[in-house]
Short mmCIF file of N, CA, C and O in Angstrom, two decimals:
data_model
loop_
_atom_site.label_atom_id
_atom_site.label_comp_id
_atom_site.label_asym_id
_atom_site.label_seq_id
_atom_site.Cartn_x
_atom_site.Cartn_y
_atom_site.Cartn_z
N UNK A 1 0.84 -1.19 0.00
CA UNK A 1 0.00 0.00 0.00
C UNK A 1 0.88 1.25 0.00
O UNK A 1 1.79 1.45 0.79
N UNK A 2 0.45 2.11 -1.07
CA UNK A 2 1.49 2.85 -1.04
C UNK A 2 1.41 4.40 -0.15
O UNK A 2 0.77 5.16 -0.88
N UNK A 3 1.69 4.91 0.75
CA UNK A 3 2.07 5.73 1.72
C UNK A 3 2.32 7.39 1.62
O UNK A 3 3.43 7.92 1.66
N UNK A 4 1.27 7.94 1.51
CA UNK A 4 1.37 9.53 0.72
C UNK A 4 1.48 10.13 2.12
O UNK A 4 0.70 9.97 3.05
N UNK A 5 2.97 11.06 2.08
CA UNK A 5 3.14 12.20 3.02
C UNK A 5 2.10 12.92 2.89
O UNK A 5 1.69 13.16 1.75
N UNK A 6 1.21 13.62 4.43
CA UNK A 6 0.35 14.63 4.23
C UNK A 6 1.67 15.42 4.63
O UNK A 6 2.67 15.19 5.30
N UNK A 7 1.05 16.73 3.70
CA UNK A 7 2.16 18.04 4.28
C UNK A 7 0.95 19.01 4.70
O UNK A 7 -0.20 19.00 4.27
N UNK A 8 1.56 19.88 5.69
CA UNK A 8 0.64 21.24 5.74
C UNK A 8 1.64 22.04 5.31
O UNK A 8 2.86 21.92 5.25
N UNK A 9 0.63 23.13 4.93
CA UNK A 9 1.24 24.60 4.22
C UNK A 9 0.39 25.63 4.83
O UNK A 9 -0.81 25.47 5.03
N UNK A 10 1.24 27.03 5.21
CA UNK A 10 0.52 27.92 5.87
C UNK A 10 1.29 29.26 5.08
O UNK A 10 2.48 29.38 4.79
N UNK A 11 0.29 30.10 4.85
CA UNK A 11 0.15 31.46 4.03
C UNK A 11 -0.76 32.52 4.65
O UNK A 11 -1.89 32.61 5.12
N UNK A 12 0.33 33.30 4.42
CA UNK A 12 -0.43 34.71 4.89
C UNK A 12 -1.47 35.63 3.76
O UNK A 12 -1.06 35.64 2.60
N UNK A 13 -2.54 36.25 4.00
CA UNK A 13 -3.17 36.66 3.08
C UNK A 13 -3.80 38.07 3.78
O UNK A 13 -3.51 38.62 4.85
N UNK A 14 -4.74 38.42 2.76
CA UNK A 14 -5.39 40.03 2.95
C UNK A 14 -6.61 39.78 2.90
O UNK A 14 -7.38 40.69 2.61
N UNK A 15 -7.17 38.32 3.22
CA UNK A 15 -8.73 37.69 3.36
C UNK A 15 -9.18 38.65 4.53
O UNK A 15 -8.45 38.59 5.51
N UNK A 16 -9.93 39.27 4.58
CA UNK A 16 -11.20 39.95 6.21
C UNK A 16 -12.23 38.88 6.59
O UNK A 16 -12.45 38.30 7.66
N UNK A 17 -12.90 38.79 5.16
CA UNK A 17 -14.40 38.49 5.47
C UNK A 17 -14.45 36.85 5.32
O UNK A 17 -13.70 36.07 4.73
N UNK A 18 -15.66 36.64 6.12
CA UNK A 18 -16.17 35.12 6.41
C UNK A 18 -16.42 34.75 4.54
O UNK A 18 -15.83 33.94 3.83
N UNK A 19 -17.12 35.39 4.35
CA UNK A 19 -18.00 35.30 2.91
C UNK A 19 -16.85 34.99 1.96
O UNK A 19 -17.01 34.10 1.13
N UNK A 20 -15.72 35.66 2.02
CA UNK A 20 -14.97 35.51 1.22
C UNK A 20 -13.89 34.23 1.51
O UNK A 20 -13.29 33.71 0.57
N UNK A 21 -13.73 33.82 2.76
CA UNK A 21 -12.80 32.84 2.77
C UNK A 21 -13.46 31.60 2.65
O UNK A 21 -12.76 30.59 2.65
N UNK A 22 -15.11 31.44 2.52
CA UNK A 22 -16.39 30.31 1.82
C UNK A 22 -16.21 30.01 0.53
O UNK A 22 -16.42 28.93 -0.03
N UNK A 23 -15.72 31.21 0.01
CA UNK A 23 -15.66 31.16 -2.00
C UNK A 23 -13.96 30.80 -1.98
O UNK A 23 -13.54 29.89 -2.68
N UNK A 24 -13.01 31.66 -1.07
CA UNK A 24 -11.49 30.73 -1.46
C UNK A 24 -11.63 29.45 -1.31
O UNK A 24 -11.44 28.83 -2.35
N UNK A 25 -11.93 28.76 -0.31
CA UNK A 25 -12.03 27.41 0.24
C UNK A 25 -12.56 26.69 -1.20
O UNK A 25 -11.85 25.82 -1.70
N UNK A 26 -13.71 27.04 -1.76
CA UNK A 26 -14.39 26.57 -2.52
C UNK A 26 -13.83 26.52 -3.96
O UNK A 26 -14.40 25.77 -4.75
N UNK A 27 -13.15 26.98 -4.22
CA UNK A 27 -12.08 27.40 -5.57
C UNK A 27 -10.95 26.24 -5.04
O UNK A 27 -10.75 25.28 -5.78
N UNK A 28 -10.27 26.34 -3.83
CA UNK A 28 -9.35 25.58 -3.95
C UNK A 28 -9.59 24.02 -4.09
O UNK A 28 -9.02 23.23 -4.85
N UNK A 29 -10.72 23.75 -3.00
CA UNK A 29 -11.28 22.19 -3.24
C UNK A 29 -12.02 21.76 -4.23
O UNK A 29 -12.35 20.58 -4.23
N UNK A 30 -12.49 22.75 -5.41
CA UNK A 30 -12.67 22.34 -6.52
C UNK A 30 -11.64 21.74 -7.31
O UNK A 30 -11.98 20.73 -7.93
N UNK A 31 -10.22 22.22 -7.45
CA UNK A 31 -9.14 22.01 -7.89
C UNK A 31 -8.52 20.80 -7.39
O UNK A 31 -8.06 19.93 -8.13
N UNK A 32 -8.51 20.73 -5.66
CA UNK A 32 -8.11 20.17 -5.37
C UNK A 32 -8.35 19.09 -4.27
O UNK A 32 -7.75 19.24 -3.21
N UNK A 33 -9.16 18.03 -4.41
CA UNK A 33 -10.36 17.41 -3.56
C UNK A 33 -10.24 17.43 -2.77
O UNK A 33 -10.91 18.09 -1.97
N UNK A 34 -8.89 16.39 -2.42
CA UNK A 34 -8.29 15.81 -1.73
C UNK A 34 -7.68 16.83 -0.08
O UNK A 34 -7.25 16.27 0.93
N UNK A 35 -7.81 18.10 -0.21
CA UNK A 35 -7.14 19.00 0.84
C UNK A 35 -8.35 19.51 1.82
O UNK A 35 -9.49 19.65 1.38
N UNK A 36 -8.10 19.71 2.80
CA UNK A 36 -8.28 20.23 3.47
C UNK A 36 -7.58 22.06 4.11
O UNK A 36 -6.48 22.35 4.56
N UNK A 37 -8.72 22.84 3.87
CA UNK A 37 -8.19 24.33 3.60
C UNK A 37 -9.01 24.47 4.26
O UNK A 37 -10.06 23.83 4.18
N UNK A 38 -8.67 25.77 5.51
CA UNK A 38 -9.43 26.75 6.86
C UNK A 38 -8.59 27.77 6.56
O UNK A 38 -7.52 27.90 5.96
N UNK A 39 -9.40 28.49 7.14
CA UNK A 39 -8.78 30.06 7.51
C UNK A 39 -8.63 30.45 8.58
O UNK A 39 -9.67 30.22 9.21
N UNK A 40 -7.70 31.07 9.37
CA UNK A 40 -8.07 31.49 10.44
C UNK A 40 -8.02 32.98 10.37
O UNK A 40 -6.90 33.41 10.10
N UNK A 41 -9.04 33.97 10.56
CA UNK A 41 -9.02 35.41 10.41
C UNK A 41 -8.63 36.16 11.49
O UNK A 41 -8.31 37.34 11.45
N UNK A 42 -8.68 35.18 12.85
CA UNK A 42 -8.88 35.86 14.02
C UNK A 42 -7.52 36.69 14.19
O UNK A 42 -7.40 37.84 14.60
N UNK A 43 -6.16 35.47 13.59
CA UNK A 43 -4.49 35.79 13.19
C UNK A 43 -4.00 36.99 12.68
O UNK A 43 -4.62 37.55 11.77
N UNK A 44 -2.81 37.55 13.21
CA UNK A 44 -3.08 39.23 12.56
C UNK A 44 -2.66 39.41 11.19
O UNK A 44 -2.78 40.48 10.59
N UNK A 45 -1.98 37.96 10.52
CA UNK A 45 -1.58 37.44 9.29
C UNK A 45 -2.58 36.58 8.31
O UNK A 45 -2.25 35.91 7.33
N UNK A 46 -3.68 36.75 8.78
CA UNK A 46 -5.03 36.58 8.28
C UNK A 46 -4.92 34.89 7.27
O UNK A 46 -5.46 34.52 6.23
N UNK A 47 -3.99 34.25 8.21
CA UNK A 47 -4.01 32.49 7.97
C UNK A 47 -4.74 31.84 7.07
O UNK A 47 -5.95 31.76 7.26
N UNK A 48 -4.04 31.15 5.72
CA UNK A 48 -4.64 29.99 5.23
C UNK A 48 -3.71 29.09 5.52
O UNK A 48 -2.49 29.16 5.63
N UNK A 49 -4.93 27.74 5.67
CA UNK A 49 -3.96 26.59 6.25
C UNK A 49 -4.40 25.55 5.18
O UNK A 49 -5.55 25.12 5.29
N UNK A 50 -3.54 25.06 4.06
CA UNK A 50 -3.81 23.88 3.38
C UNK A 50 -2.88 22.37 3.99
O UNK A 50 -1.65 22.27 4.10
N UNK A 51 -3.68 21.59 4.22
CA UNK A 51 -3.10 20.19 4.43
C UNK A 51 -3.96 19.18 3.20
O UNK A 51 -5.11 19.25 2.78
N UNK A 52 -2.96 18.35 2.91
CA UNK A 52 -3.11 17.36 2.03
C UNK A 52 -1.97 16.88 1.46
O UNK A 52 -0.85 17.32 1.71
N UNK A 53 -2.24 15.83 0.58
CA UNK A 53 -0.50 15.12 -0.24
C UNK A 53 -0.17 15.77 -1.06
O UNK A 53 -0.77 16.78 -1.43
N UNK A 54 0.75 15.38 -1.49
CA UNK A 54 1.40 16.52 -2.65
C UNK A 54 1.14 17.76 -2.73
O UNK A 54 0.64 18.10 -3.80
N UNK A 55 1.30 18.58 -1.93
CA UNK A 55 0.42 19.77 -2.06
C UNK A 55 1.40 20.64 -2.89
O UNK A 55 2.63 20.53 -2.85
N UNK A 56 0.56 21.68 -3.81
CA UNK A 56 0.73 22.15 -4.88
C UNK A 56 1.13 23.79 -4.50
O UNK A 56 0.64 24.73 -5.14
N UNK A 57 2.20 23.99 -3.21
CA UNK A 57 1.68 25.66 -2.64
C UNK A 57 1.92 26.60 -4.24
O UNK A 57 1.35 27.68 -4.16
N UNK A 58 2.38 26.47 -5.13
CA UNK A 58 2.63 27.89 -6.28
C UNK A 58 1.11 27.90 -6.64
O UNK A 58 0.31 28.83 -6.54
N UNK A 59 0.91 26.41 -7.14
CA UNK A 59 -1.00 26.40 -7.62
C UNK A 59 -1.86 27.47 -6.69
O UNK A 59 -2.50 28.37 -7.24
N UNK A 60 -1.83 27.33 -5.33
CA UNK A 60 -2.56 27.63 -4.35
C UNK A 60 -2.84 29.08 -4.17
O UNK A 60 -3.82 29.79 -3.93
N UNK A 61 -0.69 29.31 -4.57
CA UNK A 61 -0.91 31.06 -4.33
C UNK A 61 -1.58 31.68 -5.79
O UNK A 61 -2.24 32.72 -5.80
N UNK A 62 -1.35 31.02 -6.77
CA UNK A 62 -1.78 31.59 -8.21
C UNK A 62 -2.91 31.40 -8.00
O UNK A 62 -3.50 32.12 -8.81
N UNK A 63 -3.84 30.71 -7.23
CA UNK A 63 -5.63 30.36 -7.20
C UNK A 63 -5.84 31.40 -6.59
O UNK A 63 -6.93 31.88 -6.90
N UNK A 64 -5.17 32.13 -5.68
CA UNK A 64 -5.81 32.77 -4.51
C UNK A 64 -5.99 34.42 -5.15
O UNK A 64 -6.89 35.27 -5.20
N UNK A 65 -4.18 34.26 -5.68
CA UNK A 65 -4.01 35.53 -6.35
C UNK A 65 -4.63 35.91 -7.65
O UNK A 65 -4.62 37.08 -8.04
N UNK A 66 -5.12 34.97 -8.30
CA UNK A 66 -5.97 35.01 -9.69
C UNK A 66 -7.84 35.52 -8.91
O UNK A 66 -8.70 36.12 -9.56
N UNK A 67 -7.95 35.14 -7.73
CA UNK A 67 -9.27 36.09 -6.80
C UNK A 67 -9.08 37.36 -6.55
O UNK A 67 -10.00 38.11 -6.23
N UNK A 68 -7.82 37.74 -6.69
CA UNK A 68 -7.84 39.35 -6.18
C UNK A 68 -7.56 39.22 -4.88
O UNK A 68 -8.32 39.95 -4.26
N UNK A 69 -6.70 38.54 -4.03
CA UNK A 69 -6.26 38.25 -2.83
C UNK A 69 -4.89 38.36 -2.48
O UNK A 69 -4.27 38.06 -3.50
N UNK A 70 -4.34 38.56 -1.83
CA UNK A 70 -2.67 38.30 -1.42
C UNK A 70 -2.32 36.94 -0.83
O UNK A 70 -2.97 36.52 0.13
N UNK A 71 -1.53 36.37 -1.25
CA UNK A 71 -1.12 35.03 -0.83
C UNK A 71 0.17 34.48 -0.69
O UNK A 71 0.77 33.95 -1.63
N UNK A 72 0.74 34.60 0.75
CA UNK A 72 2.41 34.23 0.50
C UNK A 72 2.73 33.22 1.70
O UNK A 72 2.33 33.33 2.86
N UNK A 73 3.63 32.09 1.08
CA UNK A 73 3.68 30.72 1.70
C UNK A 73 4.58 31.73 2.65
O UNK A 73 5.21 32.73 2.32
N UNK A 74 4.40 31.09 4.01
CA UNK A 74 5.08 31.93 5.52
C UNK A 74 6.52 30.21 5.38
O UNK A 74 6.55 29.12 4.80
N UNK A 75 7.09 30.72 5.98
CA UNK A 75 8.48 29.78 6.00
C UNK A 75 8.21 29.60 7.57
O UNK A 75 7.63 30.31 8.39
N UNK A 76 8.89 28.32 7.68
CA UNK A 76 8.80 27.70 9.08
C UNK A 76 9.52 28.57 9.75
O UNK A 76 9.69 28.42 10.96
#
């Protein structure tokens, strides 16, 4: 059975609103089934958190940034 690393990936963005991080979420898991994507707004770096395999972070920031959003992978 073959054994897929989950990775998480965390990015800072210019998301505010509830409404709007319903339609990112929804853009990304169209693309990408398999992930699991939250936001956290409460963060003063206004947090997206993608976990899943292979994760695709350039795809993610070009999805986010093709919305009219800011999107930059934060380094450990």
């Amino acid at each position: 059975m073959l054994k897929l690393d989950i990775m998480v990936e965390v990015f800072k963005t210019n998301v505010l609103r509830e409404i709007d991080t319903n339609y990112i979420i929804a853009v990304i898991k169209r693309q990408f089934p398999g992930y699991k994507v939250n936001f956290d707004l409460e963060d003063c770096d206004k947090i997206l958190r993608v976990e899943g395999a292979d994760l695709q972070c350039n795809n993610i920031i070009d999805y986010v940034n093709c919305l009219g959003y800011t999107c930059i992978k934060l380094e450990e």
